[in-house]
Amino acid sequence: MPESFVTIDPAATMPPFEQIRAQLRQAIRAGRMTPGARLPTVRALATNLGVATNTVARAYRELERDDLIETRGRMGSFVAANGDAAHRHAQEAAAAYAARVDNLGIAPDEALILVTRSLESLTRERS
């Protein structure tokens, strides 16, 4: 059950919804939550973690947007059958980025430096 490995660190700079999203994403990618596994209801997880229901709802919406989970109305939320569409989306974004920088005439080495700096910046912001 996800509640056993989802925790909120109140001292973290990362917002609670992002902590939930990141931990569930990691659990799905690591196989600790298999495709078709049912997630706790928004209310149940919020109560368990001591956060507002909107906090969990936002995490679930973002996971659904990333195709990691799917919501089936009153039946609840489940790990998506494809399990990790995030990699597919990342590959599509990488291909679009490569095409764009090529059109701009930016050399591949410079494009890699730009994207690496951007990713490092995101990592620093989340720390």
Short mmCIF file of N, CA and C in Angstrom, two decimals:
data_model
loop_
_atom_site.label_atom_id
_atom_site.label_comp_id
_atom_site.label_asym_id
_atom_site.label_seq_id
_atom_site.Cartn_x
_atom_site.Cartn_y
_atom_site.Cartn_z
N MET A 1 0.83 -1.18 0.00
CA MET A 1 0.00 0.00 0.00
C MET A 1 0.88 1.25 0.00
N PRO A 2 0.58 2.23 -0.83
CA PRO A 2 1.43 3.41 -0.94
C PRO A 2 1.65 4.16 0.36
N GLU A 3 0.68 4.09 1.27
CA GLU A 3 0.85 4.86 2.51
C GLU A 3 2.11 4.45 3.24
N SER A 4 2.55 3.20 3.06
CA SER A 4 3.70 2.72 3.80
C SER A 4 5.01 3.33 3.32
N PHE A 5 5.05 3.84 2.11
CA PHE A 5 6.30 4.44 1.65
C PHE A 5 6.15 5.88 1.20
N VAL A 6 5.02 6.49 1.46
CA VAL A 6 4.85 7.91 1.20
C VAL A 6 4.88 8.64 2.54
N THR A 7 5.80 9.58 2.64
CA THR A 7 5.91 10.38 3.86
C THR A 7 6.05 11.84 3.47
N ILE A 8 5.70 12.69 4.39
CA ILE A 8 5.84 14.13 4.18
C ILE A 8 6.88 14.64 5.16
N ASP A 9 7.86 15.36 4.63
CA ASP A 9 8.87 16.00 5.46
C ASP A 9 8.49 17.47 5.58
N PRO A 10 7.93 17.89 6.72
CA PRO A 10 7.49 19.27 6.85
C PRO A 10 8.62 20.29 6.76
N ALA A 11 9.86 19.86 6.98
CA ALA A 11 11.00 20.77 6.92
C ALA A 11 11.57 20.90 5.51
N ALA A 12 11.09 20.07 4.59
CA ALA A 12 11.63 20.09 3.22
C ALA A 12 11.19 21.36 2.49
N THR A 13 12.02 21.80 1.56
CA THR A 13 11.64 22.96 0.75
C THR A 13 10.67 22.56 -0.36
N MET A 14 10.63 21.27 -0.68
CA MET A 14 9.72 20.77 -1.70
C MET A 14 8.30 20.75 -1.14
N PRO A 15 7.33 21.31 -1.87
CA PRO A 15 5.95 21.32 -1.37
C PRO A 15 5.41 19.90 -1.15
N PRO A 16 4.48 19.74 -0.22
CA PRO A 16 3.95 18.40 0.07
C PRO A 16 3.39 17.67 -1.15
N PHE A 17 2.66 18.37 -2.04
CA PHE A 17 2.11 17.67 -3.20
C PHE A 17 3.23 17.09 -4.06
N GLU A 18 4.35 17.81 -4.15
CA GLU A 18 5.48 17.35 -4.96
C GLU A 18 6.18 16.18 -4.28
N GLN A 19 6.23 16.19 -2.95
CA GLN A 19 6.82 15.05 -2.23
C GLN A 19 6.00 13.80 -2.50
N ILE A 20 4.68 13.93 -2.45
CA ILE A 20 3.79 12.79 -2.71
C ILE A 20 3.98 12.31 -4.14
N ARG A 21 3.94 13.23 -5.09
CA ARG A 21 4.07 12.89 -6.50
C ARG A 21 5.39 12.19 -6.77
N ALA A 22 6.48 12.74 -6.24
CA ALA A 22 7.81 12.17 -6.48
C ALA A 22 7.94 10.78 -5.88
N GLN A 23 7.41 10.59 -4.69
CA GLN A 23 7.52 9.29 -4.04
C GLN A 23 6.68 8.22 -4.75
N LEU A 24 5.49 8.59 -5.18
CA LEU A 24 4.66 7.64 -5.91
C LEU A 24 5.28 7.33 -7.27
N ARG A 25 5.79 8.36 -7.95
CA ARG A 25 6.44 8.14 -9.24
C ARG A 25 7.61 7.17 -9.07
N GLN A 26 8.42 7.37 -8.06
CA GLN A 26 9.56 6.49 -7.81
C GLN A 26 9.10 5.07 -7.51
N ALA A 27 8.04 4.92 -6.73
CA ALA A 27 7.52 3.59 -6.41
C ALA A 27 7.03 2.86 -7.66
N ILE A 28 6.40 3.59 -8.54
CA ILE A 28 5.90 3.00 -9.79
C ILE A 28 7.08 2.59 -10.66
N ARG A 29 8.04 3.48 -10.83
CA ARG A 29 9.20 3.17 -11.67
C ARG A 29 10.05 2.04 -11.12
N ALA A 30 10.12 1.93 -9.79
CA ALA A 30 10.92 0.88 -9.16
C ALA A 30 10.17 -0.45 -9.10
N GLY A 31 8.90 -0.44 -9.48
CA GLY A 31 8.13 -1.68 -9.47
C GLY A 31 7.51 -2.03 -8.14
N ARG A 32 7.61 -1.12 -7.17
CA ARG A 32 6.97 -1.38 -5.87
C ARG A 32 5.46 -1.25 -5.97
N MET A 33 5.00 -0.56 -7.01
CA MET A 33 3.57 -0.47 -7.32
C MET A 33 3.43 -0.94 -8.77
N THR A 34 2.73 -2.01 -8.96
CA THR A 34 2.63 -2.61 -10.29
C THR A 34 1.43 -2.07 -11.05
N PRO A 35 1.47 -2.16 -12.38
CA PRO A 35 0.32 -1.73 -13.18
C PRO A 35 -0.96 -2.38 -12.70
N GLY A 36 -1.98 -1.56 -12.56
CA GLY A 36 -3.28 -2.04 -12.09
C GLY A 36 -3.46 -1.92 -10.58
N ALA A 37 -2.38 -1.65 -9.85
CA ALA A 37 -2.49 -1.52 -8.39
C ALA A 37 -3.36 -0.31 -8.06
N ARG A 38 -4.24 -0.50 -7.10
CA ARG A 38 -5.14 0.57 -6.70
C ARG A 38 -4.45 1.49 -5.69
N LEU A 39 -4.60 2.78 -5.91
CA LEU A 39 -4.07 3.77 -4.97
C LEU A 39 -5.13 4.06 -3.93
N PRO A 40 -4.72 4.51 -2.76
CA PRO A 40 -5.71 4.90 -1.76
C PRO A 40 -6.51 6.10 -2.27
N THR A 41 -7.69 6.28 -1.73
CA THR A 41 -8.47 7.44 -2.12
C THR A 41 -7.73 8.70 -1.71
N VAL A 42 -8.06 9.79 -2.36
CA VAL A 42 -7.44 11.07 -2.03
C VAL A 42 -7.65 11.37 -0.56
N ARG A 43 -8.86 11.19 -0.09
CA ARG A 43 -9.18 11.50 1.31
C ARG A 43 -8.39 10.61 2.26
N ALA A 44 -8.32 9.31 1.96
CA ALA A 44 -7.61 8.38 2.85
C ALA A 44 -6.13 8.72 2.95
N LEU A 45 -5.49 8.98 1.80
CA LEU A 45 -4.07 9.30 1.83
C LEU A 45 -3.82 10.64 2.52
N ALA A 46 -4.70 11.61 2.26
CA ALA A 46 -4.56 12.92 2.91
C ALA A 46 -4.66 12.78 4.43
N THR A 47 -5.62 12.00 4.88
CA THR A 47 -5.79 11.78 6.32
C THR A 47 -4.56 11.10 6.90
N ASN A 48 -4.08 10.06 6.21
CA ASN A 48 -2.93 9.31 6.68
C ASN A 48 -1.69 10.19 6.79
N LEU A 49 -1.52 11.11 5.82
CA LEU A 49 -0.33 11.96 5.80
C LEU A 49 -0.50 13.27 6.57
N GLY A 50 -1.73 13.58 6.96
CA GLY A 50 -1.98 14.81 7.69
C GLY A 50 -1.90 16.05 6.81
N VAL A 51 -2.35 15.91 5.56
CA VAL A 51 -2.35 17.05 4.63
C VAL A 51 -3.77 17.27 4.12
N ALA A 52 -3.97 18.38 3.44
CA ALA A 52 -5.28 18.68 2.86
C ALA A 52 -5.56 17.75 1.68
N THR A 53 -6.83 17.47 1.46
CA THR A 53 -7.19 16.61 0.33
C THR A 53 -6.76 17.22 -0.99
N ASN A 54 -6.79 18.54 -1.10
CA ASN A 54 -6.36 19.18 -2.34
C ASN A 54 -4.88 18.93 -2.63
N THR A 55 -4.09 18.72 -1.60
CA THR A 55 -2.67 18.43 -1.77
C THR A 55 -2.49 17.09 -2.48
N VAL A 56 -3.18 16.08 -1.99
CA VAL A 56 -3.10 14.74 -2.61
C VAL A 56 -3.75 14.78 -3.99
N ALA A 57 -4.87 15.48 -4.12
CA ALA A 57 -5.55 15.56 -5.41
C ALA A 57 -4.63 16.16 -6.46
N ARG A 58 -3.86 17.17 -6.10
CA ARG A 58 -2.94 17.78 -7.07
C ARG A 58 -1.86 16.79 -7.47
N ALA A 59 -1.32 16.05 -6.51
CA ALA A 59 -0.30 15.04 -6.82
C ALA A 59 -0.87 14.00 -7.78
N TYR A 60 -2.09 13.54 -7.51
CA TYR A 60 -2.73 12.54 -8.37
C TYR A 60 -2.98 13.12 -9.77
N ARG A 61 -3.42 14.36 -9.85
CA ARG A 61 -3.66 14.98 -11.17
C ARG A 61 -2.37 15.03 -11.99
N GLU A 62 -1.28 15.38 -11.34
CA GLU A 62 0.00 15.48 -12.06
C GLU A 62 0.50 14.09 -12.47
N LEU A 63 0.29 13.10 -11.63
CA LEU A 63 0.67 11.73 -12.00
C LEU A 63 -0.19 11.23 -13.16
N GLU A 64 -1.45 11.63 -13.15
CA GLU A 64 -2.34 11.24 -14.25
C GLU A 64 -1.93 11.96 -15.53
N ARG A 65 -1.58 13.22 -15.43
CA ARG A 65 -1.11 13.98 -16.59
C ARG A 65 0.12 13.33 -17.21
N ASP A 66 0.96 12.75 -16.36
CA ASP A 66 2.17 12.08 -16.83
C ASP A 66 1.93 10.63 -17.23
N ASP A 67 0.66 10.22 -17.23
CA ASP A 67 0.26 8.86 -17.62
C ASP A 67 0.81 7.77 -16.70
N LEU A 68 1.11 8.11 -15.46
CA LEU A 68 1.58 7.10 -14.52
C LEU A 68 0.43 6.45 -13.77
N ILE A 69 -0.65 7.21 -13.59
CA ILE A 69 -1.84 6.64 -12.97
C ILE A 69 -3.04 6.99 -13.83
N GLU A 70 -4.14 6.31 -13.60
CA GLU A 70 -5.39 6.63 -14.27
C GLU A 70 -6.51 6.57 -13.26
N THR A 71 -7.45 7.49 -13.42
CA THR A 71 -8.59 7.55 -12.52
C THR A 71 -9.79 7.01 -13.26
N ARG A 72 -10.50 6.11 -12.61
CA ARG A 72 -11.65 5.46 -13.22
C ARG A 72 -12.93 5.85 -12.47
N GLY A 73 -13.17 7.15 -12.41
CA GLY A 73 -14.38 7.64 -11.76
C GLY A 73 -14.49 7.17 -10.33
N ARG A 74 -15.65 6.65 -9.99
CA ARG A 74 -15.91 6.20 -8.61
C ARG A 74 -15.11 4.96 -8.21
N MET A 75 -14.54 4.28 -9.21
CA MET A 75 -13.76 3.08 -8.90
C MET A 75 -12.43 3.43 -8.25
N GLY A 76 -11.94 4.65 -8.49
CA GLY A 76 -10.71 5.08 -7.86
C GLY A 76 -9.58 5.30 -8.84
N SER A 77 -8.37 5.41 -8.28
CA SER A 77 -7.17 5.65 -9.08
C SER A 77 -6.28 4.41 -9.03
N PHE A 78 -5.65 4.13 -10.18
CA PHE A 78 -4.85 2.93 -10.32
C PHE A 78 -3.55 3.26 -11.05
N VAL A 79 -2.52 2.45 -10.81
CA VAL A 79 -1.28 2.59 -11.57
C VAL A 79 -1.64 2.25 -13.02
N ALA A 80 -1.24 3.11 -13.93
CA ALA A 80 -1.59 2.92 -15.34
C ALA A 80 -0.99 1.63 -15.89
N ALA A 81 -1.71 1.04 -16.81
CA ALA A 81 -1.28 -0.23 -17.40
C ALA A 81 0.07 -0.10 -18.09
N ASN A 82 0.34 1.07 -18.67
CA ASN A 82 1.63 1.26 -19.34
C ASN A 82 2.74 1.51 -18.34
N GLY A 83 2.38 1.76 -17.09
CA GLY A 83 3.34 1.87 -16.01
C GLY A 83 4.28 3.06 -16.05
N ASP A 84 4.90 3.33 -17.19
CA ASP A 84 5.88 4.40 -17.22
C ASP A 84 5.89 5.12 -18.57
N ALA A 85 4.82 5.80 -18.86
CA ALA A 85 4.75 6.58 -20.08
C ALA A 85 5.63 7.82 -19.98
N ALA A 86 6.12 8.11 -18.78
CA ALA A 86 6.97 9.29 -18.59
C ALA A 86 8.19 9.23 -19.49
N HIS A 87 8.79 8.04 -19.64
CA HIS A 87 9.95 7.92 -20.51
C HIS A 87 9.58 8.21 -21.97
N ARG A 88 8.42 7.75 -22.38
CA ARG A 88 7.97 8.03 -23.74
C ARG A 88 7.81 9.53 -23.94
N HIS A 89 7.17 10.19 -22.97
CA HIS A 89 7.00 11.65 -23.05
C HIS A 89 8.35 12.37 -23.07
N ALA A 90 9.29 11.88 -22.26
CA ALA A 90 10.62 12.50 -22.21
C ALA A 90 11.33 12.33 -23.56
N GLN A 91 11.18 11.18 -24.18
CA GLN A 91 11.80 10.96 -25.49
C GLN A 91 11.19 11.89 -26.53
N GLU A 92 9.87 12.07 -26.48
CA GLU A 92 9.20 12.99 -27.41
C GLU A 92 9.69 14.42 -27.21
N ALA A 93 9.84 14.82 -25.93
CA ALA A 93 10.32 16.17 -25.63
C ALA A 93 11.77 16.34 -26.09
N ALA A 94 12.58 15.30 -25.90
CA ALA A 94 13.97 15.37 -26.33
C ALA A 94 14.07 15.50 -27.85
N ALA A 95 13.24 14.76 -28.57
CA ALA A 95 13.24 14.84 -30.03
C ALA A 95 12.81 16.24 -30.49
N ALA A 96 11.80 16.80 -29.83
CA ALA A 96 11.34 18.14 -30.17
C ALA A 96 12.43 19.17 -29.88
N TYR A 97 13.13 19.02 -28.75
CA TYR A 97 14.21 19.93 -28.39
C TYR A 97 15.34 19.84 -29.42
N ALA A 98 15.71 18.61 -29.79
CA ALA A 98 16.78 18.42 -30.76
C ALA A 98 16.44 19.08 -32.09
N ALA A 99 15.21 18.91 -32.53
CA ALA A 99 14.78 19.53 -33.79
C ALA A 99 14.82 21.05 -33.69
N ARG A 100 14.37 21.58 -32.56
CA ARG A 100 14.33 23.03 -32.39
C ARG A 100 15.73 23.65 -32.38
N VAL A 101 16.65 23.04 -31.59
CA VAL A 101 17.99 23.62 -31.54
C VAL A 101 18.70 23.47 -32.88
N ASP A 102 18.41 22.40 -33.61
CA ASP A 102 18.97 22.24 -34.95
C ASP A 102 18.47 23.35 -35.86
N ASN A 103 17.17 23.65 -35.79
CA ASN A 103 16.61 24.74 -36.60
C ASN A 103 17.20 26.09 -36.23
N LEU A 104 17.59 26.25 -34.97
CA LEU A 104 18.19 27.50 -34.52
C LEU A 104 19.68 27.59 -34.86
N GLY A 105 20.22 26.48 -35.35
CA GLY A 105 21.64 26.46 -35.71
C GLY A 105 22.57 26.31 -34.52
N ILE A 106 22.06 25.77 -33.43
CA ILE A 106 22.89 25.57 -32.23
C ILE A 106 23.58 24.21 -32.34
N ALA A 107 24.86 24.19 -32.09
CA ALA A 107 25.64 22.95 -32.16
C ALA A 107 25.18 21.96 -31.08
N PRO A 108 25.24 20.67 -31.38
CA PRO A 108 24.82 19.66 -30.39
C PRO A 108 25.51 19.79 -29.04
N ASP A 109 26.82 20.07 -29.04
CA ASP A 109 27.54 20.21 -27.76
C ASP A 109 26.98 21.36 -26.94
N GLU A 110 26.68 22.47 -27.60
CA GLU A 110 26.12 23.63 -26.90
C GLU A 110 24.71 23.32 -26.41
N ALA A 111 23.93 22.61 -27.22
CA ALA A 111 22.57 22.24 -26.81
C ALA A 111 22.60 21.36 -25.57
N LEU A 112 23.55 20.43 -25.52
CA LEU A 112 23.68 19.57 -24.33
C LEU A 112 24.05 20.38 -23.09
N ILE A 113 24.91 21.36 -23.25
CA ILE A 113 25.29 22.23 -22.13
C ILE A 113 24.08 22.98 -21.62
N LEU A 114 23.28 23.51 -22.55
CA LEU A 114 22.09 24.27 -22.16
C LEU A 114 21.10 23.41 -21.39
N VAL A 115 20.82 22.22 -21.89
CA VAL A 115 19.85 21.36 -21.21
C VAL A 115 20.40 20.84 -19.88
N THR A 116 21.70 20.56 -19.83
CA THR A 116 22.31 20.11 -18.58
C THR A 116 22.20 21.19 -17.51
N ARG A 117 22.47 22.43 -17.88
CA ARG A 117 22.35 23.54 -16.92
C ARG A 117 20.92 23.69 -16.43
N SER A 118 19.97 23.55 -17.33
CA SER A 118 18.56 23.66 -16.95
C SER A 118 18.17 22.56 -15.98
N LEU A 119 18.61 21.33 -16.25
CA LEU A 119 18.29 20.22 -15.34
C LEU A 119 18.97 20.40 -13.99
N GLU A 120 20.20 20.87 -13.98
CA GLU A 120 20.89 21.14 -12.72
C GLU A 120 20.18 22.22 -11.92
N SER A 121 19.68 23.22 -12.60
CA SER A 121 18.93 24.30 -11.95
C SER A 121 17.68 23.76 -11.29
N LEU A 122 16.97 22.88 -11.99
CA LEU A 122 15.77 22.27 -11.41
C LEU A 122 16.11 21.45 -10.18
N THR A 123 17.19 20.71 -10.25
CA THR A 123 17.61 19.88 -9.12
C THR A 123 17.93 20.74 -7.91
N ARG A 124 18.63 21.87 -8.13
CA ARG A 124 18.95 22.78 -7.02
C ARG A 124 17.69 23.37 -6.41
N GLU A 125 16.71 23.71 -7.25
CA GLU A 125 15.46 24.30 -6.75
C GLU A 125 14.69 23.32 -5.88
N ARG A 126 14.77 22.04 -6.18
CA ARG A 126 14.03 21.02 -5.43
C ARG A 126 14.75 20.60 -4.15
N SER A 127 16.02 20.92 -4.05
CA SER A 127 16.79 20.52 -2.86
C SER A 127 16.54 21.42 -1.70
#
